Every structure is written in C-alpha cells, then in structure tokens.
Tab-separated table of C-alpha atoms and ligand atoms in Angstrom:
chain	number	residue	atom	x	y	z
A	1	MET	CA	6.595	-34.537	-14.544
A	2	LYS	CA	5.209	-31.347	-16.011
A	3	LEU	CA	1.657	-30.311	-15.182
A	4	GLN	CA	-0.816	-29.841	-17.998
A	5	SER	CA	-1.897	-26.277	-18.516
A	6	LEU	CA	-5.124	-24.924	-19.969
A	7	PHE	CA	-3.382	-23.903	-23.143
A	8	GLY	CA	-2.425	-27.381	-24.141
A	9	GLY	CA	1.281	-27.259	-23.432
A	10	ALA	CA	3.188	-27.806	-20.268
A	11	ARG	CA	2.943	-25.415	-17.370
A	12	LEU	CA	5.870	-23.111	-16.984
A	13	GLN	CA	8.417	-24.530	-14.640
A	14	MET	CA	10.519	-22.416	-12.360
A	15	ASP	CA	13.652	-22.483	-14.509
A	16	GLU	CA	11.634	-21.605	-17.616
A	17	SER	CA	10.108	-18.677	-15.790
A	18	ILE	CA	13.540	-17.464	-14.746
A	19	ASP	CA	14.795	-17.869	-18.328
A	20	MET	CA	11.975	-15.698	-19.647
A	21	THR	CA	12.760	-13.097	-17.030
A	22	LEU	CA	16.387	-13.208	-18.081
A	23	THR	CA	15.400	-12.813	-21.748
A	24	SER	CA	13.303	-9.748	-20.970
A	25	LEU	CA	16.109	-8.131	-18.983
A	26	LEU	CA	18.650	-8.863	-21.706
A	27	ALA	CA	16.318	-7.506	-24.365
A	28	TYR	CA	15.228	-4.301	-22.687
A	29	GLY	CA	17.837	-3.637	-20.017
A	30	PRO	CA	20.521	-2.307	-22.372
A	31	THR	CA	18.126	0.346	-23.692
A	32	HIS	CA	18.664	2.357	-20.493
A	33	ARG	CA	21.798	3.360	-18.638
A	34	HIS	CA	19.966	3.825	-15.370
A	35	TRP	CA	17.655	1.349	-13.708
A	36	ALA	CA	15.422	1.673	-10.711
A	37	ILE	CA	13.181	-0.807	-8.975
A	38	ALA	CA	9.953	-0.024	-7.181
A	39	TRP	CA	10.024	-2.224	-4.129
A	40	SER	CA	7.047	-2.424	-1.791
A	41	GLY	CA	8.485	-5.123	0.445
A	42	GLY	CA	5.703	-7.479	-0.740
A	43	LYS	CA	6.284	-10.894	-2.256
A	44	ASP	CA	6.386	-10.026	-5.953
A	45	SER	CA	8.653	-7.002	-5.790
A	46	THR	CA	10.923	-8.743	-3.256
A	47	ALA	CA	11.228	-11.740	-5.576
A	48	LEU	CA	12.071	-9.418	-8.443
A	49	LEU	CA	14.607	-7.421	-6.451
A	50	THR	CA	16.525	-10.446	-5.209
A	51	LEU	CA	16.395	-12.183	-8.594
A	52	VAL	CA	17.711	-9.094	-10.375
A	53	MET	CA	20.470	-8.768	-7.783
A	54	HIS	CA	21.391	-12.409	-8.381
A	55	LEU	CA	21.445	-11.973	-12.170
A	56	LEU	CA	23.568	-8.828	-11.899
A	57	ASP	CA	25.950	-10.291	-9.324
A	58	THR	CA	26.542	-13.417	-11.396
A	59	GLY	CA	27.051	-11.427	-14.587
A	60	ARG	CA	24.153	-13.089	-16.407
A	61	VAL	CA	22.721	-9.619	-16.946
A	62	PRO	CA	25.112	-6.755	-17.669
A	63	ARG	CA	25.123	-4.181	-14.900
A	64	PRO	CA	23.547	-0.812	-15.749
A	65	GLU	CA	25.520	2.326	-14.921
A	66	THR	CA	23.302	2.922	-11.895
A	67	PHE	CA	20.785	0.766	-10.077
A	68	THR	CA	18.532	2.446	-7.506
A	69	VAL	CA	16.099	0.711	-5.193
A	70	LEU	CA	13.044	2.785	-4.279
A	71	TYR	CA	11.545	1.286	-1.142
A	72	ALA	CA	7.925	2.375	-0.692
A	73	ASP	CA	7.083	2.778	2.985
A	74	THR	CA	3.418	3.595	3.620
A	75	ARG	CA	4.011	3.612	7.405
A	76	LEU	CA	1.331	0.929	7.576
A	77	GLU	CA	3.365	-2.043	6.478
A	78	LEU	CA	2.650	-5.480	7.839
A	79	LEU	CA	5.307	-5.973	10.514
A	80	PRO	CA	6.900	-9.246	9.268
A	81	LEU	CA	7.296	-7.687	5.814
A	82	TYR	CA	8.668	-4.502	7.323
A	83	VAL	CA	11.201	-6.435	9.386
A	84	SER	CA	12.315	-8.475	6.372
A	85	ALA	CA	12.546	-5.317	4.261
A	86	GLY	CA	14.803	-3.778	6.900
A	87	VAL	CA	17.186	-6.740	6.810
A	88	ILE	CA	17.230	-6.780	3.002
A	89	GLN	CA	17.833	-3.014	2.865
A	90	HIS	CA	20.745	-3.357	5.221
A	91	GLU	CA	22.234	-6.065	3.030
A	92	LEU	CA	21.653	-4.072	-0.163
A	93	ARG	CA	23.449	-1.049	1.297
A	94	ARG	CA	26.272	-3.273	2.485
A	95	ARG	CA	26.671	-4.371	-1.128
A	96	GLY	CA	26.805	-0.738	-2.245
A	97	VAL	CA	23.288	-0.438	-3.677
A	98	ASP	CA	21.616	2.989	-3.551
A	99	VAL	CA	18.423	2.359	-1.527
A	100	ARG	CA	16.007	5.269	-1.070
A	101	THR	CA	13.001	5.153	1.209
A	102	VAL	CA	9.925	6.690	-0.372
A	103	MET	CA	7.374	8.007	2.104
A	104	ALA	CA	4.588	10.568	2.012
A	105	PRO	CA	5.351	13.891	3.733
A	106	LEU	CA	4.245	14.055	7.373
A	107	ASP	CA	0.870	15.757	6.841
A	108	LYS	CA	-0.087	13.407	4.010
A	109	ARG	CA	0.531	10.151	5.848
A	110	PHE	CA	-2.562	8.046	6.413
A	111	LEU	CA	-2.877	8.414	10.173
A	112	VAL	CA	-1.929	12.100	10.260
A	113	TYR	CA	-4.397	12.877	7.485
A	114	VAL	CA	-7.257	11.041	9.207
A	115	LEU	CA	-6.595	11.765	12.863
A	116	GLY	CA	-5.046	15.212	12.488
A	117	ARG	CA	-6.784	16.780	9.534
A	118	GLY	CA	-10.023	14.873	10.052
A	119	VAL	CA	-10.470	13.387	6.573
A	120	PRO	CA	-12.601	10.242	6.954
A	121	PRO	CA	-10.947	6.887	6.284
A	122	PRO	CA	-11.170	5.898	2.609
A	123	ASN	CA	-13.980	3.720	1.341
A	124	ASN	CA	-14.686	1.828	-1.847
A	125	ASN	CA	-17.398	4.136	-3.053
A	126	THR	CA	-16.770	7.815	-2.977
A	127	LEU	CA	-13.607	8.476	-1.126
A	128	ARG	CA	-10.481	6.570	-2.039
A	129	TRP	CA	-7.738	9.076	-1.499
A	130	CYS	CA	-5.125	6.867	0.126
A	131	THR	CA	-3.532	4.991	-2.783
A	132	ARG	CA	-2.571	8.131	-4.604
A	133	GLN	CA	-1.547	9.989	-1.501
A	134	ILE	CA	0.563	7.446	0.343
A	135	LYS	CA	1.829	5.378	-2.587
A	136	VAL	CA	1.567	6.978	-6.019
A	137	ASP	CA	2.475	10.589	-5.323
A	138	PRO	CA	5.532	9.892	-3.128
A	139	MET	CA	6.878	7.412	-5.695
A	140	ALA	CA	6.291	9.863	-8.534
A	141	ALA	CA	8.095	12.601	-6.561
A	142	GLU	CA	11.094	10.368	-5.857
A	143	LEU	CA	11.193	9.238	-9.460
A	144	ARG	CA	11.225	12.867	-10.603
A	145	ARG	CA	14.160	13.485	-8.259
A	146	LEU	CA	15.970	10.425	-9.549
A	147	VAL	CA	15.456	11.329	-13.193
A	148	GLY	CA	16.651	14.840	-12.342
A	149	ASP	CA	19.808	13.375	-10.763
A	150	ARG	CA	20.484	11.058	-13.704
A	151	GLY	CA	19.591	13.583	-16.384
A	152	GLU	CA	17.664	11.049	-18.481
A	153	LYS	CA	14.847	8.535	-18.406
A	154	VAL	CA	15.321	5.485	-16.216
A	155	LEU	CA	14.111	1.941	-16.691
A	156	MET	CA	11.712	1.186	-13.878
A	157	LEU	CA	11.469	-2.494	-12.978
A	158	THR	CA	8.237	-3.579	-11.362
A	159	GLY	CA	7.071	-6.806	-9.776
A	160	VAL	CA	3.704	-6.771	-11.544
A	161	ARG	CA	2.535	-10.263	-12.419
A	162	GLN	CA	-0.295	-11.450	-14.593
A	163	GLY	CA	0.504	-15.143	-14.431
A	164	GLU	CA	1.040	-17.556	-17.266
A	165	SER	CA	-2.532	-17.188	-18.512
A	166	ALA	CA	-1.298	-13.890	-19.886
A	167	ILE	CA	0.874	-15.838	-22.304
A	168	ARG	CA	-2.053	-17.908	-23.481
A	169	ASP	CA	-4.212	-14.850	-24.003
A	170	GLY	CA	-1.499	-13.024	-25.881
A	171	ARG	CA	-1.666	-10.298	-23.299
A	172	ILE	CA	1.894	-10.673	-22.194
A	173	ALA	CA	3.969	-7.643	-22.995
A	174	MET	CA	7.393	-7.761	-21.495
A	175	SER	CA	8.023	-4.089	-21.998
A	176	CYS	CA	5.153	-2.678	-19.983
A	177	GLY	CA	2.650	-3.891	-17.450
A	178	ARG	CA	0.171	-1.062	-17.279
A	179	ASP	CA	-2.927	-3.224	-17.185
A	180	GLY	CA	-4.187	-5.404	-14.423
A	181	ALA	CA	-2.427	-3.372	-11.763
A	182	GLU	CA	-4.077	-3.037	-8.438
A	183	CYS	CA	-3.282	-1.403	-5.203
A	184	GLY	CA	-0.019	-2.732	-3.801
A	185	GLN	CA	1.017	-4.202	-7.140
A	186	GLY	CA	2.009	-1.869	-9.883
A	187	TRP	CA	-0.139	0.949	-8.601
A	188	TYR	CA	2.194	3.651	-9.760
A	189	GLN	CA	2.319	2.413	-13.340
A	190	GLU	CA	-1.093	3.666	-14.182
A	191	THR	CA	-0.347	7.221	-13.287
A	192	LEU	CA	3.331	8.014	-13.391
A	193	PRO	CA	4.177	10.457	-16.151
A	194	ASP	CA	5.451	8.584	-19.171
A	195	GLN	CA	8.358	10.847	-19.799
A	196	LEU	CA	10.071	9.923	-16.529
A	197	CYS	CA	10.567	6.222	-17.134
A	198	ASP	CA	9.876	3.188	-19.208
A	199	THR	CA	8.612	0.252	-17.251
A	200	LEU	CA	9.547	-3.390	-17.408
A	201	ALA	CA	7.724	-6.129	-15.549
A	202	PRO	CA	10.109	-9.093	-15.748
A	203	LEU	CA	7.917	-11.352	-13.577
A	204	LEU	CA	4.791	-10.764	-15.619
A	205	HIS	CA	4.433	-14.471	-16.436
A	206	TRP	CA	5.384	-15.875	-13.019
A	207	ARG	CA	2.917	-18.059	-11.150
A	208	VAL	CA	2.453	-17.404	-7.461
A	209	CYS	CA	4.077	-20.760	-6.628
A	210	HIS	CA	7.234	-19.634	-8.434
A	211	VAL	CA	7.310	-16.511	-6.307
A	212	TRP	CA	6.844	-18.627	-3.216
A	213	ASP	CA	9.606	-21.089	-4.216
A	214	TRP	CA	11.975	-18.267	-5.058
A	215	LEU	CA	11.464	-16.485	-1.753
A	216	MET	CA	11.418	-19.589	0.395
A	217	PHE	CA	14.147	-21.765	-1.123
A	218	HIS	CA	16.158	-20.078	-3.858
A	219	ALA	CA	16.872	-16.516	-2.729
A	220	PRO	CA	17.948	-17.540	0.823
A	221	ALA	CA	20.498	-20.037	-0.547
A	222	PRO	CA	24.083	-18.758	-0.634
A	223	GLU	CA	24.421	-19.451	-4.375
A	224	TYR	CA	21.495	-17.093	-5.047
A	225	GLY	CA	22.666	-14.343	-2.714
A	226	GLY	CA	21.608	-15.524	0.737
A	227	TRP	CA	18.706	-13.097	1.037
A	228	ALA	CA	16.384	-12.903	4.058
A	229	THR	CA	13.269	-13.556	2.011
A	230	SER	CA	11.713	-16.577	3.709
A	231	GLY	CA	9.998	-14.254	6.216
A	232	VAL	CA	8.275	-12.541	3.305
A	233	ALA	CA	6.941	-15.851	1.980
A	234	GLU	CA	5.794	-16.886	5.433
A	235	ALA	CA	3.950	-13.614	5.941
A	236	TYR	CA	1.673	-14.671	3.105
A	237	GLY	CA	0.712	-17.861	4.842
A	238	GLY	CA	3.579	-20.057	3.768
A	239	GLU	CA	2.593	-22.957	1.548
A	240	GLU	CA	-1.014	-21.874	1.821
A	241	ALA	CA	-0.053	-18.857	-0.246
A	242	GLU	CA	-0.774	-20.657	-3.457
A	243	GLU	CA	-4.282	-21.399	-2.307
A	244	ILE	CA	-5.267	-18.056	-0.866
A	245	ASN	CA	-3.030	-15.976	-3.144
A	246	ALA	CA	-3.066	-13.399	-0.405
A	247	ARG	CA	-2.265	-9.819	-1.121
A	248	THR	CA	-1.057	-7.565	1.570
A	249	GLY	CA	-1.890	-3.924	1.842
A	250	CYS	CA	-1.750	-1.479	4.681
A	251	VAL	CA	-2.391	-2.821	8.143
A	252	GLY	CA	-6.077	-2.206	8.854
A	253	CYS	CA	-6.858	-1.236	5.237
A	254	PRO	CA	-10.437	0.039	5.425
A	255	LEU	CA	-11.109	-1.127	1.876
A	256	ALA	CA	-10.261	-4.778	2.332
A	257	GLN	CA	-13.105	-7.234	2.849
A	258	ARG	CA	-11.025	-9.229	5.294
A	259	ASP	CA	-7.659	-8.930	7.014
A	260	THR	CA	-6.399	-11.930	5.026
A	261	ALA	CA	-2.720	-11.138	5.316
A	262	LEU	CA	-2.898	-10.144	8.964
A	263	ASP	CA	-4.863	-13.316	9.735
A	264	ALA	CA	-2.149	-15.403	8.059
A	265	VAL	CA	0.483	-13.647	10.152
A	266	LEU	CA	-1.444	-14.051	13.402
A	267	ALA	CA	-1.711	-17.775	12.761
A	268	GLN	CA	2.055	-17.950	13.290
A	269	PRO	CA	2.876	-18.150	17.008
A	270	GLU	CA	5.835	-15.764	16.751
A	271	TRP	CA	3.532	-12.990	15.502
A	272	ALA	CA	0.566	-13.670	17.783
A	273	HIS	CA	1.395	-10.549	19.790
A	274	LEU	CA	0.138	-8.473	16.846
A	275	ALA	CA	-3.469	-9.552	17.574
A	276	PRO	CA	-4.602	-6.071	18.766
A	277	LEU	CA	-4.007	-4.825	15.182
A	278	LYS	CA	-7.290	-6.546	14.329
A	279	GLU	CA	-9.006	-3.717	16.213
A	280	ILE	CA	-7.917	-1.060	13.730
A	281	ARG	CA	-10.549	-1.721	11.091
A	282	PRO	CA	-13.409	-1.452	13.608
A	283	VAL	CA	-12.026	2.005	14.540
A	284	TRP	CA	-12.271	3.082	10.890
A	285	ARG	CA	-15.809	1.665	10.689
A	286	GLU	CA	-16.825	3.617	13.776
A	287	LEU	CA	-15.398	6.820	12.301
A	288	ARG	CA	-17.684	6.551	9.295
A	289	ARG	CA	-20.800	6.890	11.475
A	290	PRO	CA	-22.683	10.223	11.329
A	291	GLN	CA	-22.199	10.979	15.033
A	292	ARG	CA	-18.432	10.989	14.502
A	293	ARG	CA	-18.598	13.476	11.616
A	294	LEU	CA	-19.901	16.864	10.510
A	295	ARG	CA	-22.548	17.366	7.852
A	296	GLN	CA	-23.130	20.208	5.433
A	297	PRO	CA	-26.342	21.912	6.593
A	298	GLY	CA	-27.744	22.345	3.053
A	299	GLY	CA	-27.418	24.942	0.325
A	300	GLU	CA	-23.783	24.098	-0.468
A	301	ALA	CA	-22.822	25.665	-3.803
A	302	ARG	CA	-20.183	24.903	-6.426
A	303	ALA	CA	-17.540	27.408	-7.520
A	304	ASP	CA	-19.877	28.643	-10.301
A	305	GLY	CA	-22.628	29.372	-7.761
A	306	SER	CA	-24.930	26.474	-8.738
A	307	LEU	CA	-26.089	24.099	-6.028
A	308	SER	CA	-23.898	21.047	-5.620
A	309	LYS	CA	-25.537	17.694	-6.303
A	310	ASN	CA	-24.612	16.029	-3.064
A	311	GLN	CA	-26.463	18.244	-0.600
A	312	GLN	CA	-26.003	17.696	3.132
A	313	ARG	CA	-23.074	15.371	2.576
A	314	LEU	CA	-21.314	13.894	5.539
A	315	GLY	CA	-17.839	15.277	5.957
A	316	PRO	CA	-14.841	15.359	8.255
A	317	LEU	CA	-14.345	13.794	11.638
A	318	THR	CA	-15.271	15.877	14.655
A	319	LEU	CA	-12.395	16.904	16.891
A	320	ASP	CA	-13.735	14.578	19.602
A	321	ALA	CA	-13.858	11.666	17.152
A	322	ARG	CA	-10.237	12.303	16.228
A	323	ARG	CA	-9.146	12.390	19.875
A	324	TRP	CA	-11.052	9.169	20.511
A	325	ALA	CA	-9.514	7.399	17.512
A	326	LEU	CA	-6.023	8.630	18.364
A	327	GLY	CA	-6.458	7.100	21.828
A	328	GLN	CA	-7.600	3.828	20.248
A	329	VAL	CA	-4.640	3.617	17.864
A	330	LEU	CA	-2.146	4.490	20.582
A	331	GLY	CA	-3.773	1.906	22.859
A	332	ILE	CA	-3.465	-0.773	20.180
A	333	GLN	CA	0.174	0.148	19.625
A	334	ARG	CA	0.904	0.126	23.355
A	335	ARG	CA	-0.647	-3.306	23.893
A	336	VAL	CA	1.200	-4.830	20.931
A	337	ASN	CA	4.474	-3.395	22.114
A	338	GLU	CA	4.039	-4.466	25.726
A	339	ALA	CA	3.580	-8.034	24.486
A	340	ALA	CA	6.479	-7.623	22.059
A	341	ARG	CA	8.770	-6.493	24.875
A	342	ALA	CA	7.681	-9.366	27.108
A	343	GLU	CA	8.358	-11.891	24.347
A	344	GLY	CA	11.461	-10.273	22.887
A	345	ARG	CA	9.724	-9.692	19.550
A	346	PRO	CA	9.901	-6.629	17.236
A	347	PRO	CA	7.603	-3.704	18.149
A	348	VAL	CA	5.147	-1.995	15.807
A	349	ASP	CA	5.495	1.642	14.883
A	350	LEU	CA	2.014	2.743	13.850
A	351	LEU	CA	2.580	6.274	15.118
A	352	ASP	CA	5.957	7.701	16.011
A	353	ALA	CA	6.451	10.651	18.362
A	354	GLU	CA	6.639	13.193	15.544
A	355	GLU	CA	3.401	11.964	13.968
A	356	GLU	CA	1.569	11.870	17.273
A	357	ALA	CA	2.688	15.412	18.119
A	358	ARG	CA	1.613	16.636	14.689
A	359	ILE	CA	-1.809	15.026	15.048
A	360	ARG	CA	-2.299	16.664	18.441
A	361	ASP	CA	-1.218	20.043	17.034
A	362	LEU	CA	-3.628	19.775	14.111
A	363	ILE	CA	-6.498	18.856	16.425
A	364	GLU	CA	-5.699	21.672	18.889
A	365	ALA	CA	-5.494	24.144	16.000
A	366	GLY	CA	-8.979	23.045	14.862
A	367	THR	CA	-7.779	22.017	11.406
A	368	TRP	CA	-10.477	21.146	8.850
A	369	PRO	CA	-10.303	19.838	5.299
A	370	GLN	CA	-10.932	22.272	2.443
A	371	ARG	CA	-14.454	23.736	2.270
A	372	TRP	CA	-15.205	22.903	5.916
A	373	THR	CA	-15.067	25.351	8.808
A	374	GLY	CA	-15.909	23.209	11.819
A	375	GLU	CA	-19.123	25.229	12.335
A	376	GLU	CA	-21.252	22.683	10.465
A	377	PRO	CA	-23.696	20.533	12.485
A	378	ARG	CA	-22.771	17.054	13.597
A	379	GLY	CA	-23.856	14.323	11.202
A	380	ASP	CA	-26.533	12.887	13.499
A	381	VAL	CA	-28.332	16.215	14.135
A	382	PRO	CA	-31.775	16.173	12.445
A	383	LEU	CA	-32.046	18.844	9.737
A	384	ASP	CA	-34.590	20.035	7.190
A	385	ALA	CA	-33.847	18.008	4.042
A	386	VAL	CA	-32.329	20.123	1.255
A	387	PHE	CA	-32.352	18.754	-2.297
A	388	ALA	CA	-30.084	19.433	-5.240
A	389	ASP	CA	-32.794	21.516	-6.964
A	390	GLY	CA	-32.940	23.812	-3.936
A	391	SER	CA	-36.255	22.512	-2.580
A	392	VAL	CA	-36.511	21.996	1.166
A	393	GLN	CA	-38.518	19.464	3.085
A	394	PRO	CA	-38.985	20.686	6.651
A	395	LEU	CA	-38.118	18.376	9.448
A	396	LEU	CA	-41.190	16.510	10.667
A	397	PRO	CA	-41.996	16.500	14.412
A	398	TRP	CA	-41.525	12.750	14.728
A	399	ASP	CA	-38.064	13.017	13.151
A	400	VAL	CA	-37.103	15.375	15.957
A	401	GLU	CA	-38.628	13.095	18.578
A	402	ALA	CA	-36.911	10.041	17.133
A	403	ALA	CA	-33.601	11.838	17.131
A	404	GLY	CA	-34.156	13.269	20.598
B	1	LIG	S1	-3.812	-0.908	1.112
B	1	LIG	FE1	-5.787	0.024	1.600
B	1	LIG	S2	-5.320	1.751	2.959
B	1	LIG	FE2	-3.395	1.155	1.940
B	1	LIG	S3	-3.284	2.508	0.168
B	1	LIG	FE3	-4.223	0.585	-0.526
B	1	LIG	S4	-6.454	0.936	-0.335
B	1	LIG	FE4	-5.407	2.539	0.851
C-alpha cells in the first residue's frame, strides 16, 4: 500500500525514487565526458556513490570517459563512517576507480589551526572559519586540479537532498542543487567557481528512509554491488534515523547543539569505547573563556587608520591554553585507543604524529594569528574600557578589586 503524501498523490516509493535518479543521470550525464563525485562518507553521498556505481556497472547509465571520486577527509570524521569509507575506498580502487582523498594542508587542519596557531574554535556568531577551511577550499583546490588534468569542465555529482516536498513546491531542479545546502551536505556548491563544474544532485528528491533502505539492504546485496554501507546507516542510529534525521559533522563540532550522531554511535555496544570523545566539546567551550585568550588592549585601528568598531575584542588562545588543550585531546585519544586495543576495535586518529609535532613547533615558535603579537593582555585582565568613538572609561577601583 502506498502512503498518502501532503500533495495529494502517493508518496514516492523506493523504485520510483531510483527511476527519477536514473532519468536525471541519463538526461544530464551525457553532457559531460568527465564526471566526479564529492563524497563525504556520510549517508547521502555514500548512497549516491554506490547507486551510481551500480547503474554504471549494470550498463543502465552509459559510462563517462572518466569517473573520479573525491573523498573529503576533514580529519575529524566520525569513526564508524571513516572505517566504512576506508572499506568502500579499497573496493572502489580494486574496481579501478580513481579515488582521491581531499584534505586541508597541514597548517589549515582544524586541530593544527586551533592548537598550533591559536585561532579560537569556531562559533555560530562571529567566527565560523572551519567549513570553508577544512571542507570548501580543499575540495575547490582538488577540483581545480582535476579540471586541469581533464582539460574541460566536469560534471560534479552531489548527494544533496531536499526530499520529496521539493517536488510539490516546484523547487526540484535536477540540474543543480545550490539551495538548501548546509554544512556536511552540499557545502561546496555554494562557493565553488562555476566555470570548473556543473553540478547534478541525483538524490534531490530522495526521502531519508530511501537512503536508509539503500544503505542497509540494497547496496550490500551482491546484485547491487555488495558494498559495505550498512555501517554507514547504523552510524546514524539505524532505524531511528528516519525519526531523528541525524546529520553528522566533525567529531566534537563546536557549532552543534548536541552530539546527536556521536550519541547514536555510542548507543551501539561495539562503539562504546569512543565515549571519551564526548569530552571534546567541553574543551572547545573552555577555550572560549577570557582567561584562555588574549584581548586587544584598546585603540585598535583599521588599515585606513580609523578606529575599529569592535574595540578590546577577545582574540587568540594563550600559549598555555593551547598546551592545556593539546594535552586534553591527546588524553582523549589515548583513552579511546587503550580501550580499542583491549577490545580489538579500530582506533581513532584525532592527531597523528606529524600534526602533533607541528602543533608543538607552532606553540614553541610563539605563533599568533594575523594582527596579534602575543604581547596583548590576557582576556580576564581588567582594563580601562575603550569605545569605538575613541572615548575611554577608566577602570573603577571596585572592578580591580573584583578582578583581584
Ligand atoms: S561540522 Fe562543525 S566543525 Fe566541522 S566544518 Fe562543519 S561547522 Fe565546522
């Protein structure tokens, strides 16, 4: 029996969804000789990747001249997804697919940037540097390389979904899914230069339950390619996925309200050893406190010499704060991996030896973000208040006493 939908007809069933995906690939695929797929290892892009592989392998979609998989590795992937992505990558390579790992350069990676350079963890208000730096820019750079190799525009396939309501609202556009993207899903589409690629979002109309069914039952079956995708579905909370519609992001994402994806993973006994990862977000919260940071003393000017609006802003992490946080992250990693070893489970790799060494070097060299020298006062030191118009309100005696 078909379920009634809000738009009067029947809800899209799985095979109808696949047919629409097939139609979009047949319509737009032949317009490009070279295809690429942006694969985050998350549920939507993994469903797309394995479905496209199935359609190509069975000849239902003609093979492009080249097909390149761009695997986006933020270095902060949720471990079950990372493990599944590794197995799938291995299988793709075995089948002769060109798989390229896309990762930010060492100094731009999240943990090196925060703990080495001292840039505070991102927040939702003023400082959200991470998406561009660890996801968008590396993907754009790899895409530029790819287009350079191929000598012409490529068709970039993305796993962006808007759900079937997009059909009802007339918003569905099989050729491009620029709108409705959010971090971890179609992030690069908003900013990648148009001339490098055209984008196609063949799962735009898929419901989350279709994604779940594909990953859990279809893709692992031999007739669909025998892919190791059930671990991806389970990482989202298994059958609960439809209810919570969980999205994964980086482990310990400072912008998330809750660790929904990590909580779903920890509820599974085989991943319980990852519990110390819950302590990462409190580390980021602690690092936002004034006593962990420097503050501009007042009188900061713009390039044109006028006073900047945000006087006495809080800035980078003190060197001590960075050393403290590095110890915390390494401690979390060590505890997870001790448990992993004891239980014969996969270890986490929050910080590898190269990253740790680079962080220590940057701290020892007293590295500061642009426009900071390290001579500024700590954020909790009481100061005369300086305003954007240049007026100064001297520190009152009881402010000093309170701070003392
Ligand atoms: S998941 Fe969070 S930490 Fe990772 S890039 Fe997105 S906003 Fe930044």
